[in-house]
mmCIF file of C-alpha atoms and ligand atoms in Angstrom:
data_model
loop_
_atom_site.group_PDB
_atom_site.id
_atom_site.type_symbol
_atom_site.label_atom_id
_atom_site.label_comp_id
_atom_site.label_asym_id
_atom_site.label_seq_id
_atom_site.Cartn_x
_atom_site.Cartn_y
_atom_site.Cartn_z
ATOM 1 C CA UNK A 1 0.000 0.000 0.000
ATOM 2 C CA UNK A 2 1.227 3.283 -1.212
ATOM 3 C CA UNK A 3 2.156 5.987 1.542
ATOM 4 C CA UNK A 4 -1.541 8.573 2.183
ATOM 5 C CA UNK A 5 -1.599 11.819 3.480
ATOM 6 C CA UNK A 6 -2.595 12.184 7.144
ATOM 7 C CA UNK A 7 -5.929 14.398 7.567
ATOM 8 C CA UNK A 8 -7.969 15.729 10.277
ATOM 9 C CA UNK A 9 -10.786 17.735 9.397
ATOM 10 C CA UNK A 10 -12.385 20.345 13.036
ATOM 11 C CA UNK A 11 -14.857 22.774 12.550
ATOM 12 C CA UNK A 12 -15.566 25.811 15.285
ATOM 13 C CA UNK A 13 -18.274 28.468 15.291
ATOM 14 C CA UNK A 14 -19.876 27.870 11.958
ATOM 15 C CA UNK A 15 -22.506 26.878 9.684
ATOM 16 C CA UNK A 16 -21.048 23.640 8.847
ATOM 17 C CA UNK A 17 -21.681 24.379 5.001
ATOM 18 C CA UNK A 18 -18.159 23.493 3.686
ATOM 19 C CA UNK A 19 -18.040 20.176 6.060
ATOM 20 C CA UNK A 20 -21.443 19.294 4.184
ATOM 21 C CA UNK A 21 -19.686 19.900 0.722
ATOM 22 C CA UNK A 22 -16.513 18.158 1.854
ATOM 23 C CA UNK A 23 -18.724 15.216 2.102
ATOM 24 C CA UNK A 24 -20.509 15.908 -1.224
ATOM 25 C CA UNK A 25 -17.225 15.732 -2.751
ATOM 26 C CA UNK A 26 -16.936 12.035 -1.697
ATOM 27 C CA UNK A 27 -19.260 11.274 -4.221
ATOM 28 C CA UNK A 28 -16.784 11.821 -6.950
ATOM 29 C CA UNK A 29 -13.545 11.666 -5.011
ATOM 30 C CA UNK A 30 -13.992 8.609 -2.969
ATOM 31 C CA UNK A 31 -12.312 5.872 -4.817
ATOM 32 C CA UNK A 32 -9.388 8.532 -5.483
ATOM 33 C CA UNK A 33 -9.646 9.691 -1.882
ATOM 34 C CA UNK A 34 -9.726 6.042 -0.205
ATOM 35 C CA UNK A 35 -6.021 5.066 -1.456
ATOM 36 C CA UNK A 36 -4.354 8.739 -0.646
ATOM 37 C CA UNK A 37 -5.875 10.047 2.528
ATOM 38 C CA UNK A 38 -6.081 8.746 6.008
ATOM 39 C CA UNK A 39 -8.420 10.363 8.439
ATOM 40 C CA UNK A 40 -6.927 10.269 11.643
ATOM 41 C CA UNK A 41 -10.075 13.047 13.545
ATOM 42 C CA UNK A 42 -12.686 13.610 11.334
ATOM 43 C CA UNK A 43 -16.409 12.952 12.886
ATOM 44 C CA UNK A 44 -17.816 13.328 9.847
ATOM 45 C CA UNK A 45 -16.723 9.853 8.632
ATOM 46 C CA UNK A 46 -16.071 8.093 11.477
ATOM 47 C CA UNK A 47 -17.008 8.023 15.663
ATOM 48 C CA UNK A 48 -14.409 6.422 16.709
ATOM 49 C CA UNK A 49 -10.639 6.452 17.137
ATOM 50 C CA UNK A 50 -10.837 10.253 16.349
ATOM 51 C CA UNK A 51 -7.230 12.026 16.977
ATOM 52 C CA UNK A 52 -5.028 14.737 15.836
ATOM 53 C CA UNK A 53 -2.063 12.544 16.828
ATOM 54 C CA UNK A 54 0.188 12.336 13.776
ATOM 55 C CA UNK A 55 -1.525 14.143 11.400
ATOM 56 C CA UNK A 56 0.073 15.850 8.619
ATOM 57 C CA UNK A 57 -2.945 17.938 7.457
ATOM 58 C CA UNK A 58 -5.466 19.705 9.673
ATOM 59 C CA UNK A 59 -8.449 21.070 7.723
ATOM 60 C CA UNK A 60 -9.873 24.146 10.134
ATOM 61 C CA UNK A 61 -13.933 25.522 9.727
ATOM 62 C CA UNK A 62 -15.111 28.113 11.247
ATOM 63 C CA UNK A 63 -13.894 30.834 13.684
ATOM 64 C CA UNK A 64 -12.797 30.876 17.184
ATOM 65 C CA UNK A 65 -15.426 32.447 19.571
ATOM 66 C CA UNK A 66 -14.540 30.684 23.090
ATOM 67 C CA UNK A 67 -11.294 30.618 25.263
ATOM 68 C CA UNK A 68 -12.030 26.706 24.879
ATOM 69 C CA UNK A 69 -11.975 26.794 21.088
ATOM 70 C CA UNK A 70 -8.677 29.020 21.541
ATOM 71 C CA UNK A 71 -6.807 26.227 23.544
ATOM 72 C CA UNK A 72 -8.504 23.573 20.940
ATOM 73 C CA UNK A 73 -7.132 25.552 18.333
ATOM 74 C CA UNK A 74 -3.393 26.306 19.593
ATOM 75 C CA UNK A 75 -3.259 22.033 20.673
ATOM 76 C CA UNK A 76 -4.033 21.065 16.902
ATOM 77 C CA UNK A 77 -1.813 23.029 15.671
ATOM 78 C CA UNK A 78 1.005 22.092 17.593
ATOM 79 C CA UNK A 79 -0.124 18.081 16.102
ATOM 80 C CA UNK A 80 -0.521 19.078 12.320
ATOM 81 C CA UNK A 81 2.085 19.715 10.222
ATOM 82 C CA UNK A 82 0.067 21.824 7.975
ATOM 83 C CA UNK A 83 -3.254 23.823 9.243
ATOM 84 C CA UNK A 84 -5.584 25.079 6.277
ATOM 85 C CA UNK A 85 -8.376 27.340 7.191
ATOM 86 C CA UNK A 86 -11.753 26.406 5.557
ATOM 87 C CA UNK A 87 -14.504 28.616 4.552
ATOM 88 C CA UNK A 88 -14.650 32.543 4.953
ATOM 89 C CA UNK A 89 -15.342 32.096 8.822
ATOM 90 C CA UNK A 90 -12.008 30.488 9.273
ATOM 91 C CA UNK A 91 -9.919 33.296 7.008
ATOM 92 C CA UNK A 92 -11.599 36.255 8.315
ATOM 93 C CA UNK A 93 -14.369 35.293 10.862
ATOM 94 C CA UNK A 94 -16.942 36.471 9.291
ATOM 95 C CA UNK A 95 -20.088 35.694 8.982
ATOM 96 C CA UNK A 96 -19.528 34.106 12.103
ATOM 97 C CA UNK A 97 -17.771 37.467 13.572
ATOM 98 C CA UNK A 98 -21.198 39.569 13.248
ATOM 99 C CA UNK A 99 -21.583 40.319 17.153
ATOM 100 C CA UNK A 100 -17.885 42.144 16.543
ATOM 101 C CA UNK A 101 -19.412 44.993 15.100
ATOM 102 C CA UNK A 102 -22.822 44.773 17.118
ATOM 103 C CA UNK A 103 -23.439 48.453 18.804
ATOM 104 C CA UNK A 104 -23.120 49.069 22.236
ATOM 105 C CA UNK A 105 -27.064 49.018 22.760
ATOM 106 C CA UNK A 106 -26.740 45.388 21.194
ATOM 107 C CA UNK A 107 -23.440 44.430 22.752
ATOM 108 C CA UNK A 108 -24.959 45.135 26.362
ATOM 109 C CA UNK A 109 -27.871 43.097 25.263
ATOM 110 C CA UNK A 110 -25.685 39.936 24.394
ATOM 111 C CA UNK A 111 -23.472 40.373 27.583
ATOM 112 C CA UNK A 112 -25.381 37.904 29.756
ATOM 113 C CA UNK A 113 -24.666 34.772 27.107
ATOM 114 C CA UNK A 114 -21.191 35.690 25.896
ATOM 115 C CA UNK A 115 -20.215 35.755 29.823
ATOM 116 C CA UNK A 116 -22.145 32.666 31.021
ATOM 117 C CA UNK A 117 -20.617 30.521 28.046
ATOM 118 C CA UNK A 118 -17.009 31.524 28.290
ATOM 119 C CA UNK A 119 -16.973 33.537 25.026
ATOM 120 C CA UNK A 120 -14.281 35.720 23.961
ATOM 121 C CA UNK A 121 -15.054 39.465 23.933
ATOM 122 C CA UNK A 122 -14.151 39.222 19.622
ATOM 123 C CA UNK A 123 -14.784 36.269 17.466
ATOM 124 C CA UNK A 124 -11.455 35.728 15.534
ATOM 125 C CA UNK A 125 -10.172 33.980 12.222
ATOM 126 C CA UNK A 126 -7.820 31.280 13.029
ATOM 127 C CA UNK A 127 -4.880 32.899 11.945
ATOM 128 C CA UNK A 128 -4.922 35.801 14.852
ATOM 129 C CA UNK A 129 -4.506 32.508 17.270
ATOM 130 C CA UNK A 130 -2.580 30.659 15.367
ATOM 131 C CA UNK A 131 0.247 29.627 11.894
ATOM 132 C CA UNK A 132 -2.218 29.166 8.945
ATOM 133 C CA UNK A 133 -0.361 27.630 5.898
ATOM 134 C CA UNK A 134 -3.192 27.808 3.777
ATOM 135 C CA UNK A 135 -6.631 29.534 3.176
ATOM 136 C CA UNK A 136 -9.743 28.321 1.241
ATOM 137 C CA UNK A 137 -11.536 31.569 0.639
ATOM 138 C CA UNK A 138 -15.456 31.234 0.131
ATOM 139 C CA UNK A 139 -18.684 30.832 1.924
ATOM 140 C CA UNK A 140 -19.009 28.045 1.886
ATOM 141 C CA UNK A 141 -15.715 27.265 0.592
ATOM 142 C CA UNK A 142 -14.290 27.706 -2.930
ATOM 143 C CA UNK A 143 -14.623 23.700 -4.433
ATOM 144 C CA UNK A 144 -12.052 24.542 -6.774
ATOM 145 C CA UNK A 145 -9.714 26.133 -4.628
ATOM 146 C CA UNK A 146 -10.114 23.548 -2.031
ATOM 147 C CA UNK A 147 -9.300 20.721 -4.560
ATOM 148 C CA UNK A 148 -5.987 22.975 -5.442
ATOM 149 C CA UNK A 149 -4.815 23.210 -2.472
ATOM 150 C CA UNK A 150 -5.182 19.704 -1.524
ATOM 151 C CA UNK A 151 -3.605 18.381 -4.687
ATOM 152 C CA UNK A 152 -0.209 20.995 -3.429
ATOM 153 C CA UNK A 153 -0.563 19.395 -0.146
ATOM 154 C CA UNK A 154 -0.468 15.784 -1.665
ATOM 155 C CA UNK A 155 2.711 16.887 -3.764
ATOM 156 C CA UNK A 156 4.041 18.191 -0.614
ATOM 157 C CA UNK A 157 4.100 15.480 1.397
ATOM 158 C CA UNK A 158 5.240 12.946 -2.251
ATOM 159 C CA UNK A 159 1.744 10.781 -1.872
ATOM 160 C CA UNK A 160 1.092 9.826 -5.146
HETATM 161 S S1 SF4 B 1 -17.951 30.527 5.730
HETATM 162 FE FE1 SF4 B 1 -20.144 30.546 5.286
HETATM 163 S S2 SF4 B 1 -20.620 28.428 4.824
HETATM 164 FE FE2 SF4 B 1 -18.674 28.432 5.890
HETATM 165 S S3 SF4 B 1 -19.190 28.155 8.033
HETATM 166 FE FE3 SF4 B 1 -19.053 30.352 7.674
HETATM 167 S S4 SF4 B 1 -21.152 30.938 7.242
HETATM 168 FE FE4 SF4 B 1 -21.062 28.752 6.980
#
């Protein structure tokens, strides 16, 4: 068996759209997929024996809005060799980011819920926590863009 790419795929504060077309892409990619890519966390495909452990790839959704997320966020990326952030909440926070730019009216209106669930004060792309190697513009993510990328990261890492 020929050597696959190590891939985890996480997603944060989000819609979940680009997880949803991940999976769509399956229905043309599978075959390909099933001989170049092992999932090491991805609960999308799989409830058990999830971990970052080892993986070379770490695909990111969504942005970070909790101090939990935050230390989620800073421990994957200290597993993956390469973190790629997926969807426009990942590379810039928003839509995700709205409250950010909520008035103060509104902002002392949210208060109660951002406090009682641990919430950061800003929601943030993942780059202002952490190294992003790569971005996937789009919302949800850019198909063909995504499919670039990965086919770089497969060259990268010589898994043919
Ligand atoms: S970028 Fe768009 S599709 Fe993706 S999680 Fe955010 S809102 Fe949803």
């Amino acid at each position: 068996m020929g050597k696959k790419l190590a891939v985890s795929w996480v997603t944060f504060a989000c819609c979940e759209d680009s997880s949803i077309l991940f999976v769509e892409l399956l229905n043309e990619h599978f075959f390909e997929w099933k001989e170049k890519l092992d999932f090491r966390y991805c609960r999308l495909l799989k409830n058990k024996g999830n971990s970052f452990d080892g993986s070379d790839v770490t695909f990111v959704e969504g942005a970070i809005a909790t101090k939990e997320d935050e230390e989620e966020l800073k421990m994957i990326r200290e597993k993956s060799k390469r973190l790629v952030a997926i969807g426009s909440c990942a590379c810039t926070g928003l839509p995700s980011a709205q409250r950010n730019t909520f008035d103060d009216s509104t902002r002392r209106e949210i208060m109660l819920i951002v406090e009682r669930f641990g919430h950061l004060e800003k929601v943030h792309p993942i780059k202002d926590i952490v190294k992003v190697d790569y971005q996937v513009p789009g919302c949800p993510m850019d198909e063909k863009i995504f499919l670039d990328t990965l086919s770089k990261l497969l060259a990268e890492f010589e898994v043919k």
